[in-house]
Amino acid sequence: MTVPDAGPQFPAGVSLRPWAEGDDLRLLELWGDPTDAQHHQDRAMLRPSSTRPDEPWARCLVAEDEGIPVAAAVVYASSVHPQRLWFYAETARELRGRGLATALLTALRAEAEAARDEGTLVTTELKTRFAVAADALPETAPDAAETGAAAQQPTNHPAASFLAGQGFAPLQRSRRIAVGPGVIKAPELDGTGLAVEDLATGSVELTQAVAAFYAATHGWDPSDLSIGQAQQLLLGPSTGASGAVVLRSQPKAQGGGIDAFAVSYTPERTEDPTDVLLGWNPELARADAQAAAASLLALLTTQYPVQLEVDDSMDILTPILDQLVTTGHARVLLDTRIWATDVPDAS
């Protein structure tokens, strides 16, 4: 790994070096606790640079000010989403505005470009994310005309202005939404032919359904998710997946496929909303898919609350959740904006 020499683009007294063991603790002392759940997850991106050809490509640098670690940034490749590299940077609050993040990003871009020229990487496009503070969120859901790209426009978050200056533009919005119990009328199953069934998270049928749903809702960041990867990354033991329920238009014995599914990641019933992945068969007609998703959500929340992570691209589910947020029957726990360097028509 090559670390550039200090030059005119570097603030005075600042030097860059590769991430080293113990930097997380050193930086935590200066950075303080994360501000939200997204911030906590993003800090976990910081890691040692890859050194072996069988490892995913990753480069992580630390900025030292007079020998003291004050900032860090990472760029790394994802085998599941190969179109872009993940980027994350953080600078000590009292030292922001001095160009440390710009220096780190410039150096990491140079590393990525060199790796592409060598054939190690197929892209140098970047993506990153940041959470909008809860007190900056509207009290009600946006109107339909304000969803999608308009809802992703720059906010008062300091990351937005930095990213815009570095060639990033809004790509996607992802929210974590809690839905209260009993807020959706549960469907009548008797005489409808609808069938609800528990499935093991290791089920091949469930894994295929999850993989198809994931691919269909990630056109904005295309995935190469194989069945094996879907099982490992979304349903395997390491994910915390503890159970699954599916909704069929008719019993499986009569040829009924999976119209909608829900995977729980909360092993035991608690007072907190159960963490759930809710998806549907992307081959269904829109009205049928929305009815299946709404029916399963109603069944899930008959007695207990759930929390769902939903992107704006999941346009089967988002209108349902937006309406619940508007009426006060659901609340946004976390609002994350995803920006990228290759957004069409970005300027």
Short mmCIF file of C-alpha atoms in Angstrom, two decimals:
data_model
loop_
_atom_site.label_atom_id
_atom_site.label_comp_id
_atom_site.label_asym_id
_atom_site.label_seq_id
_atom_site.Cartn_x
_atom_site.Cartn_y
_atom_site.Cartn_z
CA MET A 1 0.00 0.00 0.00
CA THR A 2 1.36 3.41 -1.00
CA VAL A 3 0.75 6.39 1.25
CA PRO A 4 1.25 9.72 -0.53
CA ASP A 5 3.81 12.17 0.75
CA ALA A 6 2.53 15.36 2.29
CA GLY A 7 1.81 17.92 -0.39
CA PRO A 8 -0.03 21.15 -0.94
CA GLN A 9 -3.41 19.39 -0.64
CA PHE A 10 -2.58 18.33 2.91
CA PRO A 11 -3.17 20.61 5.90
CA ALA A 12 -0.01 21.77 7.64
CA GLY A 13 1.28 19.30 10.21
CA VAL A 14 -0.89 16.44 8.91
CA SER A 15 0.44 13.09 7.72
CA LEU A 16 -1.30 9.95 6.53
CA ARG A 17 -0.53 6.36 7.40
CA PRO A 18 -2.26 2.97 7.08
CA TRP A 19 -4.77 1.92 9.73
CA ALA A 20 -3.04 0.10 12.60
CA GLU A 21 -4.20 -2.10 15.44
CA GLY A 22 -5.56 -0.03 18.29
CA ASP A 23 -6.55 2.95 16.12
CA ASP A 24 -10.23 2.35 16.86
CA LEU A 25 -9.62 2.93 20.58
CA ARG A 26 -7.31 5.88 20.00
CA LEU A 27 -9.81 7.60 17.73
CA LEU A 28 -12.77 6.80 19.99
CA GLU A 29 -11.12 8.76 22.79
CA LEU A 30 -11.13 11.81 20.53
CA TRP A 31 -14.33 11.23 18.57
CA GLY A 32 -16.57 10.26 21.48
CA ASP A 33 -19.61 8.00 21.25
CA PRO A 34 -21.51 7.60 17.97
CA THR A 35 -24.50 9.88 17.53
CA ASP A 36 -26.93 7.25 16.22
CA ALA A 37 -27.22 3.60 15.20
CA GLN A 38 -26.09 4.35 11.63
CA HIS A 39 -23.00 6.15 12.90
CA HIS A 40 -22.17 3.12 15.06
CA GLN A 41 -22.47 0.77 12.07
CA ASP A 42 -20.43 3.03 9.81
CA ARG A 43 -17.51 3.21 12.20
CA ALA A 44 -17.31 -0.58 11.89
CA MET A 45 -16.31 -0.06 8.24
CA LEU A 46 -12.89 1.14 9.39
CA ARG A 47 -10.55 -1.82 9.14
CA PRO A 48 -7.00 -2.85 8.25
CA SER A 49 -6.20 -2.61 4.55
CA SER A 50 -6.35 -5.92 2.69
CA THR A 51 -3.01 -7.60 2.06
CA ARG A 52 -3.94 -10.91 0.43
CA PRO A 53 -5.37 -11.47 -3.07
CA ASP A 54 -8.16 -13.67 -1.65
CA GLU A 55 -9.42 -10.80 0.56
CA PRO A 56 -11.90 -8.17 -0.63
CA TRP A 57 -9.97 -5.07 -1.69
CA ALA A 58 -9.84 -2.47 1.10
CA ARG A 59 -7.72 0.57 1.92
CA CYS A 60 -7.93 2.43 5.21
CA LEU A 61 -5.91 5.50 6.17
CA VAL A 62 -5.49 7.48 9.37
CA ALA A 63 -4.67 11.18 9.46
CA GLU A 64 -2.31 12.25 12.23
CA ASP A 65 -1.99 15.84 13.39
CA GLU A 66 1.43 16.31 14.93
CA GLY A 67 1.56 12.55 15.50
CA ILE A 68 -1.93 12.25 17.06
CA PRO A 69 -4.62 10.24 15.18
CA VAL A 70 -7.51 12.62 14.52
CA ALA A 71 -9.30 11.28 11.41
CA ALA A 72 -9.69 8.12 9.38
CA ALA A 73 -11.27 6.96 6.14
CA VAL A 74 -11.80 3.69 4.30
CA VAL A 75 -12.71 2.55 0.80
CA TYR A 76 -13.53 -1.10 0.18
CA ALA A 77 -15.10 -3.39 -2.39
CA SER A 78 -18.25 -5.47 -1.94
CA SER A 79 -18.69 -8.76 -3.75
CA VAL A 80 -22.47 -8.46 -3.41
CA HIS A 81 -22.72 -4.93 -4.84
CA PRO A 82 -19.79 -4.62 -7.27
CA GLN A 83 -20.84 -1.40 -9.03
CA ARG A 84 -19.46 0.89 -6.32
CA LEU A 85 -16.94 0.91 -3.48
CA TRP A 86 -18.04 1.82 0.03
CA PHE A 87 -16.49 5.00 1.44
CA TYR A 88 -16.54 6.28 5.00
CA ALA A 89 -14.58 9.07 6.66
CA GLU A 90 -14.70 10.73 10.06
CA THR A 91 -12.79 13.65 11.54
CA ALA A 92 -12.67 14.83 15.13
CA ARG A 93 -15.39 17.45 15.50
CA GLU A 94 -13.10 20.26 16.63
CA LEU A 95 -10.81 19.71 13.63
CA ARG A 96 -13.43 19.66 10.89
CA GLY A 97 -13.11 22.21 8.12
CA ARG A 98 -9.34 21.87 7.82
CA GLY A 99 -9.46 19.57 4.78
CA LEU A 100 -8.60 16.32 6.56
CA ALA A 101 -11.46 14.35 5.00
CA THR A 102 -10.61 15.77 1.58
CA ALA A 103 -6.98 14.71 1.97
CA LEU A 104 -8.02 11.21 3.02
CA LEU A 105 -10.49 10.84 0.17
CA THR A 106 -7.97 12.12 -2.39
CA ALA A 107 -5.40 9.57 -1.23
CA LEU A 108 -7.89 6.72 -1.20
CA ARG A 109 -9.13 7.60 -4.67
CA ALA A 110 -5.56 7.43 -5.90
CA GLU A 111 -5.23 3.96 -4.33
CA ALA A 112 -8.44 2.81 -6.03
CA GLU A 113 -7.41 4.19 -9.41
CA ALA A 114 -4.05 2.40 -9.16
CA ALA A 115 -5.82 -0.86 -8.27
CA ARG A 116 -8.16 -0.46 -11.24
CA ASP A 117 -5.23 0.17 -13.57
CA GLU A 118 -3.61 -3.02 -12.25
CA GLY A 119 -6.82 -4.99 -12.84
CA THR A 120 -7.51 -5.55 -9.14
CA LEU A 121 -10.67 -3.43 -9.19
CA VAL A 122 -13.32 -3.02 -11.87
CA THR A 123 -14.62 0.33 -10.59
CA THR A 124 -13.56 3.43 -8.72
CA GLU A 125 -17.09 4.78 -8.22
CA LEU A 126 -17.98 5.36 -4.58
CA LYS A 127 -21.03 5.29 -2.34
CA THR A 128 -21.48 6.40 1.23
CA ARG A 129 -24.26 7.09 3.70
CA PHE A 130 -25.23 9.26 6.64
CA ALA A 131 -28.21 9.49 8.96
CA VAL A 132 -30.43 12.55 9.28
CA ALA A 133 -30.87 13.56 12.90
CA ALA A 134 -34.21 12.61 14.39
CA ASP A 135 -34.95 16.23 15.32
CA ALA A 136 -34.53 17.18 11.66
CA LEU A 137 -37.21 14.78 10.44
CA PRO A 138 -40.69 16.02 9.51
CA GLU A 139 -43.47 15.11 11.91
CA THR A 140 -45.42 13.49 9.08
CA ALA A 141 -44.49 11.53 6.00
CA PRO A 142 -43.77 13.52 2.81
CA ASP A 143 -46.39 13.82 0.11
CA ALA A 144 -46.10 11.35 -2.76
CA ALA A 145 -44.62 14.10 -4.95
CA GLU A 146 -41.83 14.59 -2.41
CA THR A 147 -40.70 10.99 -2.17
CA GLY A 148 -37.88 9.42 -4.16
CA ALA A 149 -35.16 11.75 -5.43
CA ALA A 150 -36.73 14.88 -3.94
CA ALA A 151 -36.70 13.33 -0.48
CA GLN A 152 -32.98 12.66 -0.88
CA GLN A 153 -31.92 16.23 -1.60
CA PRO A 154 -29.16 17.81 0.54
CA THR A 155 -30.09 18.31 4.17
CA ASN A 156 -28.51 20.38 6.92
CA HIS A 157 -26.24 17.45 7.72
CA PRO A 158 -22.59 18.57 7.43
CA ALA A 159 -21.78 15.47 5.36
CA ALA A 160 -24.08 16.66 2.56
CA SER A 161 -22.08 19.76 1.65
CA PHE A 162 -18.78 17.87 1.83
CA LEU A 163 -20.05 15.06 -0.39
CA ALA A 164 -21.56 17.44 -2.93
CA GLY A 165 -18.16 19.13 -3.24
CA GLN A 166 -16.50 15.77 -3.84
CA GLY A 167 -18.74 14.73 -6.74
CA PHE A 168 -21.34 12.73 -4.79
CA ALA A 169 -25.09 13.11 -5.28
CA PRO A 170 -28.19 11.59 -3.63
CA LEU A 171 -28.86 8.00 -4.69
CA GLN A 172 -31.28 6.42 -2.22
CA ARG A 173 -33.03 6.84 1.11
CA SER A 174 -33.29 4.02 3.63
CA ARG A 175 -35.42 4.22 6.77
CA ARG A 176 -35.99 2.11 9.83
CA ILE A 177 -39.66 2.36 10.76
CA ALA A 178 -41.45 0.96 13.81
CA VAL A 179 -45.09 -0.09 13.36
CA GLY A 180 -47.32 -0.33 16.40
CA PRO A 181 -49.52 -3.33 17.25
CA GLY A 182 -53.05 -3.61 15.95
CA VAL A 183 -52.87 -0.60 13.64
CA ILE A 184 -53.70 -2.56 10.47
CA LYS A 185 -56.81 -4.70 10.30
CA ALA A 186 -55.78 -8.34 10.03
CA PRO A 187 -57.14 -10.11 6.94
CA GLU A 188 -59.77 -12.81 7.18
CA LEU A 189 -58.08 -16.01 6.06
CA ASP A 190 -61.06 -18.37 6.23
CA GLY A 191 -62.57 -18.99 2.84
CA THR A 192 -60.01 -16.83 1.01
CA GLY A 193 -57.56 -19.58 0.12
CA LEU A 194 -54.76 -17.59 1.75
CA ALA A 195 -52.36 -19.69 3.77
CA VAL A 196 -49.84 -18.59 6.40
CA GLU A 197 -46.99 -20.96 7.12
CA ASP A 198 -43.88 -21.02 9.27
CA LEU A 199 -40.68 -21.85 7.38
CA ALA A 200 -37.20 -22.66 8.61
CA THR A 201 -34.67 -19.96 7.74
CA GLY A 202 -32.64 -22.67 6.02
CA SER A 203 -35.47 -23.43 3.59
CA VAL A 204 -34.34 -23.42 -0.04
CA GLU A 205 -37.73 -22.07 -1.12
CA LEU A 206 -37.44 -19.17 1.33
CA THR A 207 -33.85 -18.45 0.30
CA GLN A 208 -34.85 -18.29 -3.36
CA ALA A 209 -37.71 -15.92 -2.53
CA VAL A 210 -35.43 -13.65 -0.47
CA ALA A 211 -32.76 -13.58 -3.19
CA ALA A 212 -35.29 -12.69 -5.90
CA PHE A 213 -36.80 -9.92 -3.76
CA TYR A 214 -33.39 -8.50 -2.88
CA ALA A 215 -32.30 -8.37 -6.53
CA ALA A 216 -35.57 -6.78 -7.64
CA THR A 217 -35.41 -3.98 -5.04
CA HIS A 218 -31.74 -3.10 -5.56
CA GLY A 219 -31.74 -1.90 -9.14
CA TRP A 220 -30.25 1.34 -7.80
CA ASP A 221 -27.23 -0.63 -6.54
CA PRO A 222 -27.28 -3.91 -8.53
CA SER A 223 -26.39 -7.05 -6.63
CA ASP A 224 -24.75 -10.30 -7.63
CA LEU A 225 -26.40 -12.17 -4.76
CA SER A 226 -26.29 -15.90 -5.31
CA ILE A 227 -28.57 -18.32 -3.46
CA GLY A 228 -25.66 -19.29 -1.24
CA GLN A 229 -24.86 -15.67 -0.44
CA ALA A 230 -28.51 -14.92 0.28
CA GLN A 231 -28.57 -17.74 2.78
CA GLN A 232 -25.32 -16.64 4.39
CA LEU A 233 -25.89 -12.87 4.45
CA LEU A 234 -29.63 -12.64 5.09
CA LEU A 235 -30.74 -15.91 6.66
CA GLY A 236 -27.71 -17.63 8.16
CA PRO A 237 -27.01 -18.06 11.90
CA SER A 238 -24.58 -15.14 11.95
CA THR A 239 -27.38 -12.75 10.91
CA GLY A 240 -29.49 -13.55 13.96
CA ALA A 241 -32.37 -14.77 11.81
CA SER A 242 -34.59 -16.67 14.23
CA GLY A 243 -37.70 -17.58 12.26
CA ALA A 244 -39.75 -16.91 9.15
CA VAL A 245 -43.38 -16.84 8.14
CA VAL A 246 -44.73 -16.79 4.59
CA LEU A 247 -48.07 -15.90 3.00
CA ARG A 248 -49.35 -17.96 0.07
CA SER A 249 -52.36 -17.30 -2.15
CA GLN A 250 -53.21 -20.96 -1.63
CA PRO A 251 -51.66 -23.81 0.37
CA LYS A 252 -48.34 -25.15 -0.88
CA ALA A 253 -49.89 -28.59 -1.43
CA GLN A 254 -52.17 -26.95 -4.00
CA GLY A 255 -49.28 -25.27 -5.78
CA GLY A 256 -49.24 -22.03 -3.85
CA GLY A 257 -45.94 -20.16 -4.01
CA ILE A 258 -44.61 -17.53 -1.62
CA ASP A 259 -46.41 -14.22 -2.17
CA ALA A 260 -44.81 -12.47 0.81
CA PHE A 261 -42.37 -13.42 3.56
CA ALA A 262 -41.18 -12.04 6.88
CA VAL A 263 -37.92 -13.00 8.58
CA SER A 264 -37.47 -12.17 12.26
CA TYR A 265 -34.07 -11.19 13.64
CA THR A 266 -35.18 -10.94 17.27
CA PRO A 267 -34.66 -14.33 18.96
CA GLU A 268 -36.95 -13.70 21.93
CA ARG A 269 -40.11 -11.66 22.44
CA THR A 270 -39.30 -8.32 24.09
CA GLU A 271 -41.11 -5.05 24.57
CA ASP A 272 -39.00 -3.55 21.79
CA PRO A 273 -40.27 -3.85 18.19
CA THR A 274 -39.18 -7.09 16.57
CA ASP A 275 -36.63 -6.56 13.79
CA VAL A 276 -38.20 -7.95 10.60
CA LEU A 277 -37.29 -8.25 6.92
CA LEU A 278 -40.56 -8.07 4.97
CA GLY A 279 -40.53 -8.90 1.27
CA TRP A 280 -42.76 -10.08 -1.56
CA ASN A 281 -42.69 -11.98 -4.83
CA PRO A 282 -41.48 -9.42 -7.43
CA GLU A 283 -43.27 -11.33 -10.20
CA LEU A 284 -46.68 -10.52 -8.74
CA ALA A 285 -48.80 -7.73 -10.19
CA ARG A 286 -48.33 -4.53 -8.18
CA ALA A 287 -51.78 -4.64 -6.59
CA ASP A 288 -51.35 -8.29 -5.61
CA ALA A 289 -47.88 -7.69 -4.18
CA GLN A 290 -49.09 -4.71 -2.15
CA ALA A 291 -52.07 -6.68 -0.84
CA ALA A 292 -49.80 -9.57 0.17
CA ALA A 293 -47.30 -7.26 1.90
CA ALA A 294 -50.05 -5.37 3.74
CA SER A 295 -51.76 -8.60 4.82
CA LEU A 296 -48.57 -10.08 6.19
CA LEU A 297 -47.65 -6.85 7.97
CA ALA A 298 -51.11 -6.81 9.56
CA LEU A 299 -50.71 -10.39 10.74
CA LEU A 300 -47.25 -9.66 12.16
CA THR A 301 -48.47 -6.66 14.14
CA THR A 302 -51.71 -8.11 15.48
CA GLN A 303 -50.35 -8.05 19.03
CA TYR A 304 -46.74 -6.85 18.90
CA PRO A 305 -44.82 -4.00 17.25
CA VAL A 306 -42.22 -4.61 14.53
CA GLN A 307 -39.47 -2.52 12.98
CA LEU A 308 -38.65 -2.67 9.28
CA GLU A 309 -35.77 -1.35 7.21
CA VAL A 310 -37.17 -0.05 3.95
CA ASP A 311 -35.58 1.73 0.98
CA ASP A 312 -37.56 4.10 -1.21
CA SER A 313 -37.02 1.56 -3.99
CA MET A 314 -39.35 -0.80 -2.12
CA ASP A 315 -42.33 1.04 -3.57
CA ILE A 316 -44.74 -1.80 -2.77
CA LEU A 317 -44.26 -1.28 0.96
CA THR A 318 -43.32 2.40 1.31
CA PRO A 319 -46.83 3.80 0.60
CA ILE A 320 -48.24 1.60 3.36
CA LEU A 321 -45.61 2.72 5.85
CA ASP A 322 -45.79 6.38 4.82
CA GLN A 323 -49.52 6.36 5.51
CA LEU A 324 -48.96 4.81 8.94
CA VAL A 325 -46.32 7.43 9.73
CA THR A 326 -48.70 10.18 8.63
CA THR A 327 -51.45 8.92 10.93
CA GLY A 328 -49.09 8.44 13.86
CA HIS A 329 -49.37 4.64 13.86
CA ALA A 330 -45.73 4.22 12.89
CA ARG A 331 -42.60 6.25 13.55
CA VAL A 332 -39.27 6.70 11.80
CA LEU A 333 -36.46 5.45 14.01
CA LEU A 334 -33.64 6.18 11.59
CA ASP A 335 -33.48 8.04 8.27
CA THR A 336 -30.35 7.29 6.25
CA ARG A 337 -29.32 8.95 2.99
CA ILE A 338 -27.09 7.11 0.51
CA TRP A 339 -25.00 9.18 -1.92
CA ALA A 340 -22.81 8.03 -4.81
CA THR A 341 -20.39 9.45 -7.39
CA ASP A 342 -22.09 8.00 -10.48
CA VAL A 343 -25.68 9.17 -10.04
CA PRO A 344 -27.19 9.91 -13.48
CA ASP A 345 -27.55 13.61 -14.26
CA ALA A 346 -25.86 14.53 -11.00
CA SER A 347 -24.38 18.01 -11.12
#
